[in-house]
mmCIF file of C-alpha atoms and ligand atoms in Angstrom:
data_model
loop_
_atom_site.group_PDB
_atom_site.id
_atom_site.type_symbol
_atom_site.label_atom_id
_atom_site.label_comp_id
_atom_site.label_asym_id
_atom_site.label_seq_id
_atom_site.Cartn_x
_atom_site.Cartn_y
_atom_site.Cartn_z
ATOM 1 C CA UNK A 1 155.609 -6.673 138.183
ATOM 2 C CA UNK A 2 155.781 -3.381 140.619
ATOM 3 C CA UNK A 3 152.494 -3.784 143.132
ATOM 4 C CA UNK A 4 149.888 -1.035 142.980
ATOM 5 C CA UNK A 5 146.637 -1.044 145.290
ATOM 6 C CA UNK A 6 144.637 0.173 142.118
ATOM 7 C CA UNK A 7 145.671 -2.676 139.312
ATOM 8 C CA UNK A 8 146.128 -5.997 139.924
ATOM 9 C CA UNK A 9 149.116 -7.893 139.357
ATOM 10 C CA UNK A 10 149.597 -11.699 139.952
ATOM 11 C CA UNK A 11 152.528 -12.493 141.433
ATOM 12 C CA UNK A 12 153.276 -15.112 144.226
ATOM 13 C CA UNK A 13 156.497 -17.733 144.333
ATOM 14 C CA UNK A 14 156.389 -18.862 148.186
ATOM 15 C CA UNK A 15 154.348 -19.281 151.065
ATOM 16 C CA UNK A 16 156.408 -16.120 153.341
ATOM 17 C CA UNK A 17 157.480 -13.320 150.850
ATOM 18 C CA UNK A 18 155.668 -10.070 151.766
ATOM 19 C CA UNK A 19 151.822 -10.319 150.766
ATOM 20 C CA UNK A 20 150.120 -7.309 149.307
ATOM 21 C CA UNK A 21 147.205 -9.007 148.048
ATOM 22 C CA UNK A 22 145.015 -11.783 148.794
ATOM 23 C CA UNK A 23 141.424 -13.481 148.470
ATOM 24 C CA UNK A 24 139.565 -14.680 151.460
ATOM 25 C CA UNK A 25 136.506 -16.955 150.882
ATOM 26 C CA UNK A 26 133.075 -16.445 152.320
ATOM 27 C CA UNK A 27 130.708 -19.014 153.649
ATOM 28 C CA UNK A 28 127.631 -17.607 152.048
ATOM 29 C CA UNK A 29 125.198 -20.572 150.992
ATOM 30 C CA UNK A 30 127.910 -23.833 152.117
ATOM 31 C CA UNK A 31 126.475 -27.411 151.943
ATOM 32 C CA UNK A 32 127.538 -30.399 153.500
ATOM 33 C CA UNK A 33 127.398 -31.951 150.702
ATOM 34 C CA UNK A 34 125.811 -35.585 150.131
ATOM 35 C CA UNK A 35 128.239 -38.860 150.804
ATOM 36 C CA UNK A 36 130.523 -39.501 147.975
ATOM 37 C CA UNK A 37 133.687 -41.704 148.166
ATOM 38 C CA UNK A 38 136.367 -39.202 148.454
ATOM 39 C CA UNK A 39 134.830 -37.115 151.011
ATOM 40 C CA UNK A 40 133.682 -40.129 153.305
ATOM 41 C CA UNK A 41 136.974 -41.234 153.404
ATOM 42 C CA UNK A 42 138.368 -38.042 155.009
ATOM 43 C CA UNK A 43 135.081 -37.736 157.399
ATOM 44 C CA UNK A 44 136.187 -39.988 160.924
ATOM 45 C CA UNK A 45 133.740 -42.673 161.621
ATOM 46 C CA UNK A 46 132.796 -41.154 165.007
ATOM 47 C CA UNK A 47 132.095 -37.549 163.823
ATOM 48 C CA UNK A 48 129.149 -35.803 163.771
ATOM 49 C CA UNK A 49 129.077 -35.194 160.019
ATOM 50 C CA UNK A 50 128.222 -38.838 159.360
ATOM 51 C CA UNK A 51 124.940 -39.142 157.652
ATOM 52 C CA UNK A 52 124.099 -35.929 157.337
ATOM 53 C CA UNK A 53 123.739 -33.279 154.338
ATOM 54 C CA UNK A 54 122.301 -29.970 152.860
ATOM 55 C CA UNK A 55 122.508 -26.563 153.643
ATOM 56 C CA UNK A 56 125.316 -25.020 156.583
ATOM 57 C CA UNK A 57 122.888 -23.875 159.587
ATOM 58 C CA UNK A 58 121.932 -19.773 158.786
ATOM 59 C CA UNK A 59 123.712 -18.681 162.393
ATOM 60 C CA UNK A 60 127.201 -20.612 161.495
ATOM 61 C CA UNK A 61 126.842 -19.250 158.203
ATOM 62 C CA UNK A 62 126.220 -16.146 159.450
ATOM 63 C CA UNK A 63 129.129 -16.353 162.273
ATOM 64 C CA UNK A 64 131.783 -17.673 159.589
ATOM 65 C CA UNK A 65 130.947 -14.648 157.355
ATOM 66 C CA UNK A 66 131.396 -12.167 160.079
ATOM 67 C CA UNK A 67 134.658 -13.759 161.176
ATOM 68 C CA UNK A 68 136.028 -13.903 157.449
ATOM 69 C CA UNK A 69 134.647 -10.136 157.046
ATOM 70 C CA UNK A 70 136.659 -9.504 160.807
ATOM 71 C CA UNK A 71 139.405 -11.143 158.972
ATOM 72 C CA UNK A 72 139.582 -9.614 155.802
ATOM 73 C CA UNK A 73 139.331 -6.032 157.564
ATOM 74 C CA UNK A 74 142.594 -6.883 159.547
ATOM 75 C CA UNK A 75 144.122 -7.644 156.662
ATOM 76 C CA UNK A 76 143.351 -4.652 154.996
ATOM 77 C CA UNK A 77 144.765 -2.683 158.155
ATOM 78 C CA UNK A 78 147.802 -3.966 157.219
ATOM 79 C CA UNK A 79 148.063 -2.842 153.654
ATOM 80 C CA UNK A 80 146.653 -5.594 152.457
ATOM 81 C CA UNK A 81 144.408 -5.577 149.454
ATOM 82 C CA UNK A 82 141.693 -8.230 149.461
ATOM 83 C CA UNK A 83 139.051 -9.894 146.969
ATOM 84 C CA UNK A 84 136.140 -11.544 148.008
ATOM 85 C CA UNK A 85 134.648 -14.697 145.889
ATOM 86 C CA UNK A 86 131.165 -14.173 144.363
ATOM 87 C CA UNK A 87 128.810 -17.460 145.533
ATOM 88 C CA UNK A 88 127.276 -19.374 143.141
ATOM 89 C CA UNK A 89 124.321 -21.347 143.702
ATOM 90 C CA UNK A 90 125.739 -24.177 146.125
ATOM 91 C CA UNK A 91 122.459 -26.119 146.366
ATOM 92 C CA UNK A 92 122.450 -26.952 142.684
ATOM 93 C CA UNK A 93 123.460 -30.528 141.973
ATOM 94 C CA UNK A 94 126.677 -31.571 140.015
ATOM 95 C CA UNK A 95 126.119 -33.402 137.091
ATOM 96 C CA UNK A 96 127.799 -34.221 133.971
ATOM 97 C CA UNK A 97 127.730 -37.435 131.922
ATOM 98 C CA UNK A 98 129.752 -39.546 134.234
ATOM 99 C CA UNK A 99 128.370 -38.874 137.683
ATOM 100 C CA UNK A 100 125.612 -37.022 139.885
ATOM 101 C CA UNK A 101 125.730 -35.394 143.368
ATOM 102 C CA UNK A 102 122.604 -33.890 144.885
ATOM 103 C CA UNK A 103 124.650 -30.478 146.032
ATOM 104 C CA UNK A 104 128.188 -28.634 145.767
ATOM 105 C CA UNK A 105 130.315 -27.325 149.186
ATOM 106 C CA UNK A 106 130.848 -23.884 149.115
ATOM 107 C CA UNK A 107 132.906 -20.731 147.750
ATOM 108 C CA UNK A 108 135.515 -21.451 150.995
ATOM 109 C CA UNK A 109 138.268 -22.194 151.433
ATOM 110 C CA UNK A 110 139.769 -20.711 148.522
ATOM 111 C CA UNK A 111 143.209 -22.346 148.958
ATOM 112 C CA UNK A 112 141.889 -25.732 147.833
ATOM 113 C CA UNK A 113 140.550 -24.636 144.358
ATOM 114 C CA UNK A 114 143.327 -21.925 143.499
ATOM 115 C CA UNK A 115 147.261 -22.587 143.156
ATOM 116 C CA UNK A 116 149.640 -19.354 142.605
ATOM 117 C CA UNK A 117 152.941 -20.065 140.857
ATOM 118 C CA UNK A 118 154.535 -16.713 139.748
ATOM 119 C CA UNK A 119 152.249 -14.711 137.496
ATOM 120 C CA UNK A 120 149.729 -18.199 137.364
ATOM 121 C CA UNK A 121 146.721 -18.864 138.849
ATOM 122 C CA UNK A 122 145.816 -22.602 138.154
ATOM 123 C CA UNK A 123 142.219 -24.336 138.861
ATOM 124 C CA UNK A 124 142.978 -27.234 140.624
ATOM 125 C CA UNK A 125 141.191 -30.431 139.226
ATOM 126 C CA UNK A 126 140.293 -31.091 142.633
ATOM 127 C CA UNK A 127 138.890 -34.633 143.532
ATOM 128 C CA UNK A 128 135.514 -34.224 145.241
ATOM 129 C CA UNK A 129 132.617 -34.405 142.903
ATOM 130 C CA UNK A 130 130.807 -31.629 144.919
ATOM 131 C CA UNK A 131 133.654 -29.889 144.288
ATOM 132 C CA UNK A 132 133.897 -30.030 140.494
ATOM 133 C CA UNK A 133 131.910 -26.225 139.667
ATOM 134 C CA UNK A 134 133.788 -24.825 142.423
ATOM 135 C CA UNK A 135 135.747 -22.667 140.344
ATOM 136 C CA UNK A 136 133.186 -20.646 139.536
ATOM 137 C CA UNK A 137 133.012 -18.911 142.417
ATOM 138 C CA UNK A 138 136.640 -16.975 141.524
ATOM 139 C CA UNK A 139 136.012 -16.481 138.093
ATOM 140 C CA UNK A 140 134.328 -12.873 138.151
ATOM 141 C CA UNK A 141 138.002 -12.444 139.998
ATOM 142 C CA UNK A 142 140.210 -14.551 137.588
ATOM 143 C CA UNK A 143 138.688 -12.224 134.358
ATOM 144 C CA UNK A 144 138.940 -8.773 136.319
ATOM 145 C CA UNK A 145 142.726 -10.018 137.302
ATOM 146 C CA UNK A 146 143.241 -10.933 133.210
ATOM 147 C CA UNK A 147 141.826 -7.896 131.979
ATOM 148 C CA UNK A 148 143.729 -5.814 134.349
ATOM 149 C CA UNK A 149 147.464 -7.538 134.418
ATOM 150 C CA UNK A 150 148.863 -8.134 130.935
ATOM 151 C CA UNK A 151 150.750 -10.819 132.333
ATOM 152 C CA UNK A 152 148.465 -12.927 134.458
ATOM 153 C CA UNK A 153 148.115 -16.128 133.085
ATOM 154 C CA UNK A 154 144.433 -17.976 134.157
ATOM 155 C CA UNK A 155 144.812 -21.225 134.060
ATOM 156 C CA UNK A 156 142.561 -24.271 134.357
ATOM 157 C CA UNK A 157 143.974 -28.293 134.764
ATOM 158 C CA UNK A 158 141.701 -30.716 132.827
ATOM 159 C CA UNK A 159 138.379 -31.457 134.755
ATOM 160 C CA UNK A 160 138.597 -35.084 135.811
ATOM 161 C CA UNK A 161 135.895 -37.577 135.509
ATOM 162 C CA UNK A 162 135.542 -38.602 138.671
ATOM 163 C CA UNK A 163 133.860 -41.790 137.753
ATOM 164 C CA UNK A 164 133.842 -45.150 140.665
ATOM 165 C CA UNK A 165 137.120 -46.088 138.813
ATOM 166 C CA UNK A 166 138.442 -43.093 140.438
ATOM 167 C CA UNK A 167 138.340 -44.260 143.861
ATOM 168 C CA UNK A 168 139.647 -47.417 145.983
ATOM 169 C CA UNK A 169 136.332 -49.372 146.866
ATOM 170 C CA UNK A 170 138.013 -50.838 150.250
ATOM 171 C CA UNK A 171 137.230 -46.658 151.709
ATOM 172 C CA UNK A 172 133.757 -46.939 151.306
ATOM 173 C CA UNK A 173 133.074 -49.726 154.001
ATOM 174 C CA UNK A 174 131.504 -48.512 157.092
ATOM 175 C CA UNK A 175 133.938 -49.121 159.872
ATOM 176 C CA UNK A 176 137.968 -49.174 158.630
ATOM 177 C CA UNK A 177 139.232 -48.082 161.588
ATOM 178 C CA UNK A 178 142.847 -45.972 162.606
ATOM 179 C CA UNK A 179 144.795 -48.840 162.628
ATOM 180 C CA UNK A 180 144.092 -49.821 159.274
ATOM 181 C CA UNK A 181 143.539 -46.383 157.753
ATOM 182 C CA UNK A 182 147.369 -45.628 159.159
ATOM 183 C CA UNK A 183 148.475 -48.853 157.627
ATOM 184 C CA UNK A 184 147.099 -47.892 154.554
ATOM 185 C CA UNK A 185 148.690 -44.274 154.254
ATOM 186 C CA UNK A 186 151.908 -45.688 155.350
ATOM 187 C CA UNK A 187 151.728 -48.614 152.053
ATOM 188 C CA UNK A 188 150.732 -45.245 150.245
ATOM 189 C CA UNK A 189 147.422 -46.300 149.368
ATOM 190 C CA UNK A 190 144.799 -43.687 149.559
ATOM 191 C CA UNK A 191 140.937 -43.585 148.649
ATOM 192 C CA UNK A 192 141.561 -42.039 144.796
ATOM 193 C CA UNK A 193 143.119 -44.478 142.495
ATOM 194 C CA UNK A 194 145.252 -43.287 139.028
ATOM 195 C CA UNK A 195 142.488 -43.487 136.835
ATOM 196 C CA UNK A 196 143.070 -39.877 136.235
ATOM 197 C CA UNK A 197 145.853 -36.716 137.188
ATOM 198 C CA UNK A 198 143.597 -35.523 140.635
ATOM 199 C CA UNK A 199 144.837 -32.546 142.953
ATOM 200 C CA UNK A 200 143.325 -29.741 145.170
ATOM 201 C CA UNK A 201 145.600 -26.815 145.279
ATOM 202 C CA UNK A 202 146.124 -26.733 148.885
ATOM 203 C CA UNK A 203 148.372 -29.650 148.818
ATOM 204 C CA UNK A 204 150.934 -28.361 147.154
ATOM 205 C CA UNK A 205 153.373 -25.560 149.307
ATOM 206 C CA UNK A 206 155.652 -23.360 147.158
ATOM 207 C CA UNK A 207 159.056 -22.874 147.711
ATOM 208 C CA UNK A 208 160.258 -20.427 144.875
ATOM 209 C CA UNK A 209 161.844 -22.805 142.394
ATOM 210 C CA UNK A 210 160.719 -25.763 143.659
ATOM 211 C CA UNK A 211 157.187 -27.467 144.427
ATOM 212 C CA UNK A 212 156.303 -29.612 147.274
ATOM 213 C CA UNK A 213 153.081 -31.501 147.225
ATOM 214 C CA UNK A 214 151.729 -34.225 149.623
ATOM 215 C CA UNK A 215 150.333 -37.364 147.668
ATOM 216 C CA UNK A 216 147.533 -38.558 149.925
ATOM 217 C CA UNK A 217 143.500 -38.577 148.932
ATOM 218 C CA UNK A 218 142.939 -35.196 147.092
ATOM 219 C CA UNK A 219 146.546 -35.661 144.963
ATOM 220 C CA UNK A 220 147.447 -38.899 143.081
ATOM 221 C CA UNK A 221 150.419 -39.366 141.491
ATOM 222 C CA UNK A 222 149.692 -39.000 137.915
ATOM 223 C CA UNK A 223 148.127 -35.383 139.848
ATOM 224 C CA UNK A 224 151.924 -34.645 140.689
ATOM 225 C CA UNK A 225 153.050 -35.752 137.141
ATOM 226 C CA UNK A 226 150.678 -33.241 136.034
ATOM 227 C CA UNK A 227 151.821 -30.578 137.776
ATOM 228 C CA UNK A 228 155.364 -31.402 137.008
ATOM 229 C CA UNK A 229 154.734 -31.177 133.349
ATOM 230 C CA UNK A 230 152.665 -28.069 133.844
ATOM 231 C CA UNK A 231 155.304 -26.592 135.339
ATOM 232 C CA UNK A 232 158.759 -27.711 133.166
ATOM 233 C CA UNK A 233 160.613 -24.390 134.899
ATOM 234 C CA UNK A 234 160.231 -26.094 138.278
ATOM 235 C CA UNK A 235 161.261 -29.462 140.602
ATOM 236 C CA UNK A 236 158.081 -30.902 142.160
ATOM 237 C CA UNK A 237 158.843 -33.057 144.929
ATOM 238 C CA UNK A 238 156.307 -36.133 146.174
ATOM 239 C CA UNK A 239 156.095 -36.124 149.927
ATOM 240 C CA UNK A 240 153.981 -38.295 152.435
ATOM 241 C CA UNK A 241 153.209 -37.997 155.742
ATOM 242 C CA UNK A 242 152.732 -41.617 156.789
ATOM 243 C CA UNK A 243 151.252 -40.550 160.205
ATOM 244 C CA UNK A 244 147.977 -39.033 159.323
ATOM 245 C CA UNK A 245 145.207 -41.234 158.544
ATOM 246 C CA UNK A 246 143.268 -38.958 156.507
ATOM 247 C CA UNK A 247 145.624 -37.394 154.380
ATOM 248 C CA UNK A 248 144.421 -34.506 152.723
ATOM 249 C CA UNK A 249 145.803 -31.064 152.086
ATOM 250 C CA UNK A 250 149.591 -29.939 153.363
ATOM 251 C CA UNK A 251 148.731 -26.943 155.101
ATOM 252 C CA UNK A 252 148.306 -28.719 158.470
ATOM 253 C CA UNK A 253 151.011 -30.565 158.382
ATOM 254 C CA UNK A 254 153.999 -29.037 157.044
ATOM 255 C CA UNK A 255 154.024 -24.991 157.389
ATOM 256 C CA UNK A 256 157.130 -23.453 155.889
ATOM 257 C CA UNK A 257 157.676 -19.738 157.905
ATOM 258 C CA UNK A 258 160.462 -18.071 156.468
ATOM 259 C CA UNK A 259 163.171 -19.132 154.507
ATOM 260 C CA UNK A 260 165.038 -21.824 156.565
ATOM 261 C CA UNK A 261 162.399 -22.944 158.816
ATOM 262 C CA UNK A 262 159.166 -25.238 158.434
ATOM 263 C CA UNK A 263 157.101 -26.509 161.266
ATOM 264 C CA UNK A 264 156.394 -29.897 161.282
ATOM 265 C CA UNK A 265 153.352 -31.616 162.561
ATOM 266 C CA UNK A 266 154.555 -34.050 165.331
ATOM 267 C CA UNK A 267 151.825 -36.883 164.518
ATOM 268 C CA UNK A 268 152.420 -36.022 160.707
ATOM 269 C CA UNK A 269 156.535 -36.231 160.553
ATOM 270 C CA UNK A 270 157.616 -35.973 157.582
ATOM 271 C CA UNK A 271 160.136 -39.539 156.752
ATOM 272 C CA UNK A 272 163.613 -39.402 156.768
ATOM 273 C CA UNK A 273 164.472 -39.986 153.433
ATOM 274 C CA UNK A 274 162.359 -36.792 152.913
ATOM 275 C CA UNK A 275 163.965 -34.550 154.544
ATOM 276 C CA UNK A 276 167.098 -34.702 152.906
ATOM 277 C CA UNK A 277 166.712 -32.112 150.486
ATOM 278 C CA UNK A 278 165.504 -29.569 153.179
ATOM 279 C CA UNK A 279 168.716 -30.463 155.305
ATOM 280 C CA UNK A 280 171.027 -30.519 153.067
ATOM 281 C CA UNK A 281 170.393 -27.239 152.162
ATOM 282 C CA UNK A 282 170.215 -25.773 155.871
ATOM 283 C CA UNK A 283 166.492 -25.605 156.444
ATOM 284 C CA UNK A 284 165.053 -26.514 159.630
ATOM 285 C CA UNK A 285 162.655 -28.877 160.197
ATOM 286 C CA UNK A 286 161.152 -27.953 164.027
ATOM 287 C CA UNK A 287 158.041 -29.960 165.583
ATOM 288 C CA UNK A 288 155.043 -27.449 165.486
ATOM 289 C CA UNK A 289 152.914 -26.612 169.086
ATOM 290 C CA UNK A 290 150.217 -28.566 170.155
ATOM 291 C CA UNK A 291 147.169 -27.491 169.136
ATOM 292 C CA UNK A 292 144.961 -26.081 172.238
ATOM 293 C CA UNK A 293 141.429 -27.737 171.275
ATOM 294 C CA UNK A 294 141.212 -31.916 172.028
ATOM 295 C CA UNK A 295 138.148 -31.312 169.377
ATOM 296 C CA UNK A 296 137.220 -29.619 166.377
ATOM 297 C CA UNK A 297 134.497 -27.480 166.402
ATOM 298 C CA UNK A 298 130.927 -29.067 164.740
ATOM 299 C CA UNK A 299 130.729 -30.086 161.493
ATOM 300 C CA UNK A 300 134.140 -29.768 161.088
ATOM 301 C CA UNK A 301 136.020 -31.902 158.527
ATOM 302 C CA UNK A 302 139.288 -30.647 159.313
ATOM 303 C CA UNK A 303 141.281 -31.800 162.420
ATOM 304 C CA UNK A 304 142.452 -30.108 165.773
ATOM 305 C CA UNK A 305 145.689 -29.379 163.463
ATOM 306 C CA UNK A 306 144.086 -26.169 162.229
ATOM 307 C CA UNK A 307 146.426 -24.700 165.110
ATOM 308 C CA UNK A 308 149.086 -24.580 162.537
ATOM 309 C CA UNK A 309 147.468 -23.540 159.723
ATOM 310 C CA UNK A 310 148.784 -20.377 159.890
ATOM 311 C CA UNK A 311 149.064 -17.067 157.333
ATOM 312 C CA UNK A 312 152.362 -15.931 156.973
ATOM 313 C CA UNK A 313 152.277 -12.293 156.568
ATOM 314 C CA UNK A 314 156.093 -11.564 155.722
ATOM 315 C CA UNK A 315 158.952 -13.836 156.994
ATOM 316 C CA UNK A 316 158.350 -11.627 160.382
ATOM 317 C CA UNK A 317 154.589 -11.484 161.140
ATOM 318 C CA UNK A 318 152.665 -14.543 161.011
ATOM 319 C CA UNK A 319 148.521 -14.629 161.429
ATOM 320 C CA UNK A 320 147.288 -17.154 164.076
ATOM 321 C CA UNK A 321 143.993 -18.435 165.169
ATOM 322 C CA UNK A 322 143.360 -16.599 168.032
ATOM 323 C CA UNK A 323 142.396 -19.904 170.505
ATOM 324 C CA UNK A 324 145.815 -21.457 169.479
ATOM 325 C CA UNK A 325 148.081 -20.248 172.387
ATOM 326 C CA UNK A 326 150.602 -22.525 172.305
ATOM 327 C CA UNK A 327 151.331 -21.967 168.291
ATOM 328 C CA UNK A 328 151.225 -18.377 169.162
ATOM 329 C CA UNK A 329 153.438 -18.956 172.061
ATOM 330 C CA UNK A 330 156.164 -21.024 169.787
ATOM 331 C CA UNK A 331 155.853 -18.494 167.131
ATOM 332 C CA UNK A 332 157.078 -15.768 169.579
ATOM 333 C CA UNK A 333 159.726 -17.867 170.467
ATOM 334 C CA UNK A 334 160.665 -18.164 166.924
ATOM 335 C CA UNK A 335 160.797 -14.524 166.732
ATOM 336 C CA UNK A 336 157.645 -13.912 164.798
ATOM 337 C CA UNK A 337 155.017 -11.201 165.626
ATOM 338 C CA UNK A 338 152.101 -12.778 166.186
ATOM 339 C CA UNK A 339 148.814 -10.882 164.724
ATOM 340 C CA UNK A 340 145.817 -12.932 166.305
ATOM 341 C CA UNK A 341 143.167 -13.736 164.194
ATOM 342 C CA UNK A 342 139.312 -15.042 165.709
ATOM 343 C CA UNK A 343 138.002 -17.447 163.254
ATOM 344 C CA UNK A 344 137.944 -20.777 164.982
ATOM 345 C CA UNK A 345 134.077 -20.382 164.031
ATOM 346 C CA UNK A 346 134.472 -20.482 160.304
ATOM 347 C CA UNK A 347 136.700 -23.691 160.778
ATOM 348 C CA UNK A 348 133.879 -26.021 159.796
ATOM 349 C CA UNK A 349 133.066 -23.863 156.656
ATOM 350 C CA UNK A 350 137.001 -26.065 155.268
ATOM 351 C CA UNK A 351 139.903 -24.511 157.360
ATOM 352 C CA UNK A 352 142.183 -22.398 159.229
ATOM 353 C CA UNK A 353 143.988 -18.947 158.068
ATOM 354 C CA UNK A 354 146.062 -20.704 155.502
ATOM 355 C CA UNK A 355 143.031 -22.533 153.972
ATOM 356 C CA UNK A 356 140.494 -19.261 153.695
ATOM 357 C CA UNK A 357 143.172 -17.530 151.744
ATOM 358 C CA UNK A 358 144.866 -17.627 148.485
ATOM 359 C CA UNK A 359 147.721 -15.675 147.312
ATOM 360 C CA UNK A 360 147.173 -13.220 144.232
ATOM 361 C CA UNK A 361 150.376 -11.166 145.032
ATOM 362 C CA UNK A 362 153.566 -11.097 147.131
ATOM 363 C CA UNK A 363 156.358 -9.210 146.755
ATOM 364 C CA UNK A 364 159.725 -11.444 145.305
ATOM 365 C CA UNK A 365 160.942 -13.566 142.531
ATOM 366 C CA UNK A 366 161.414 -17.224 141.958
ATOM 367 C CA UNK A 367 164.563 -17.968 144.130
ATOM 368 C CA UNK A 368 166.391 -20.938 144.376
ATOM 369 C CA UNK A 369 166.339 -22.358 148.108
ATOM 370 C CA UNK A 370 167.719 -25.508 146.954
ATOM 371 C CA UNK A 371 170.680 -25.459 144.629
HETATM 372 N N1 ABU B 1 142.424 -28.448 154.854
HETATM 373 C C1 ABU B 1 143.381 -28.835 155.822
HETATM 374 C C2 ABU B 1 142.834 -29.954 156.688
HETATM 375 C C3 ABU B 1 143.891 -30.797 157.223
HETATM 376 C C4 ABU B 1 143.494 -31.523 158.482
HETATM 377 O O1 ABU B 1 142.319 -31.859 158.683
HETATM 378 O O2 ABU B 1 144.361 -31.753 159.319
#
């Protein structure tokens, strides 16, 4: 269990404990991958990314990587260790007997594909067909981590089909709409059906003993029951955030910080009924900063909310996207040191600090925050 820099040893039960090691994803080779009904139904109609597909242009890929290198060697300044990905060919096509996409997304971000629980490290199912080989980009990593800790457990959740019977037909039409598409995630119903257990890691936050994960277009609910009988030892809790109208991933929407305190996105607020457990138990639920861009960046997928997709470092230091002045300003006021990060260029490549990362080892146990 005891960290060295020269073995590895998997160990990770929250989202703030002190991290020693980490992996950070690189954008070598990304597609935008061809339409597909999960992924069109997170793209907004007006975006640039409408219509278009194949290989990330060779200067963002180029930028991303030397942010993500930029960010990696911070990290290591700290004491961090980190592990890089090794691409695999992105431009291949997917196919297997049930379905065929012309090309696959990328080895980022890393958060999406790989959950740490303890001395775990699952493989998401994930729900994106140009997703489904993504994977292999950590295993080099996952068999290095198994031959070297005794106790790492590698584990993979069954691959889904990902057949049309796995997503709501009423997503694909042209022109839905905000209204509608808020309507929708506040009924609960989401472009992936319950044909089949579906989640990507990276909505799921970890909170010691218990599990939170967001139920929205890249997690169904039989993708919660999974994880819930995956992991007996633990409560998994369902939560929705009726106020985003593309719905995927947790990470920027609800950002726990420390033990105690969780920032909230103010469009994304997390129901009443929800919060109970967090209250009840003396954790504070505070609305998180604006974010400082009215815009993504191009060929971005993800929203303006990257602001709070932060890394925590310990429950004192907390990474943030160097642009983001007002999360950096509220973190200050929070009392956290804020280490400023540059990577609003590797945004488009699938998300902020939180996102490029995933957790191989912080120090800590499984406590109970919620007796
Ligand atoms: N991967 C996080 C993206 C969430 C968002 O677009 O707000």
């Amino acid at each position: 269990m005891a960290w060295s820099p020269d073995k590895t040893t998997v160990n990770s039960w929250n989202e703030w404990d002190p991290l020693r090691h980490v992996i950070v994803g690189r954008a070598d080779d990304c597609h935008i991958p061809p339409e597909e009904p999960a992924l069109d139904a997170k793209v907004p109609e007006d975006s640039d990314m409408r219509g278009q597909w194949g290989k990330r242009p060779q200067e963002t890929i180029d930028r991303a990587n030397e942010l993500l290198d930029k960010f990696a060697d911070q990290l290591r300044a700290r004491g961090v260790k980190v592990d890089r990905p090794t691409p695999i060919d992105h431009s291949l096509p997917v196919t297997t007997p049930d379905f065929h996409t012309a090309s696959q997304f990328g080895c980022m971000p890393p958060r999406d594909v790989l959950l740490t629980v303890g001395s775990e490290i699952l493989e998401a199912t994930m729900s994106y067909r140009c997703r489904w080989f993504e994977y292999l980009n950590y295993r080099p990593l996952m068999q290095q981590y198994w031959e070297e800790d005794p106790k790492f457990r590698h584990e993979a959740a069954p691959k889904p089909r990902l057949t049309d019977a796995d997503y709501h037909p009423d997503y694909l039409s042209e022109k839905i709409g905000v209204e509608k598409r808020l309507q929708w995630a506040a009924e609960k119903f989401f472009v992936t059906t319950e044909e089949e257990p579906l989640f990507d890691a990276a909505d799921v936050l970890r909170f010691g003993r218990d599990l939170v994960v967001q139920h929205g277009f890249t997690t169904n609910l039989k993708g919660i029951e999974w994880l819930r009988r995956h992991f007996p030892d633990h409560r998994v809790h369902t939560v929705n955030f009726p106020g985003d109208p593309y719905p995927i991933h947790i990470d920027a929407t609800f950002t726990p910080l420390r033990p105690g305190l969780i920032l909230n996105n103010p469009q994304r607020r997390l129901p009443d009924d929800q919060r109970e457990m967090f209250h009840k138990n003396g954790w504070e639920i505070v609305d998180s900063a604006q974010p400082a861009h009215n815009q993504p960046p191009p060929l971005c997928y993800s929203s303006v909310w990257l602001s709070m997709n932060v890394l925590v470092l310990d429950p004192k230091t907390v990474c943030v996207e160097k642009s983001e002045v007002y999360q950096a300003d509220q973190m200050d006021k929070l009392g956290l040191e804020v280490v400023e990060v540059d990577l609003r260029d590797a945004y488009a490549f699938g998300g902020g600090l939180h996102c490029s990362t995933a957790d191989v080892y912080r120090e800590g146990g499984c406590e109970d925050y919620f007796p």
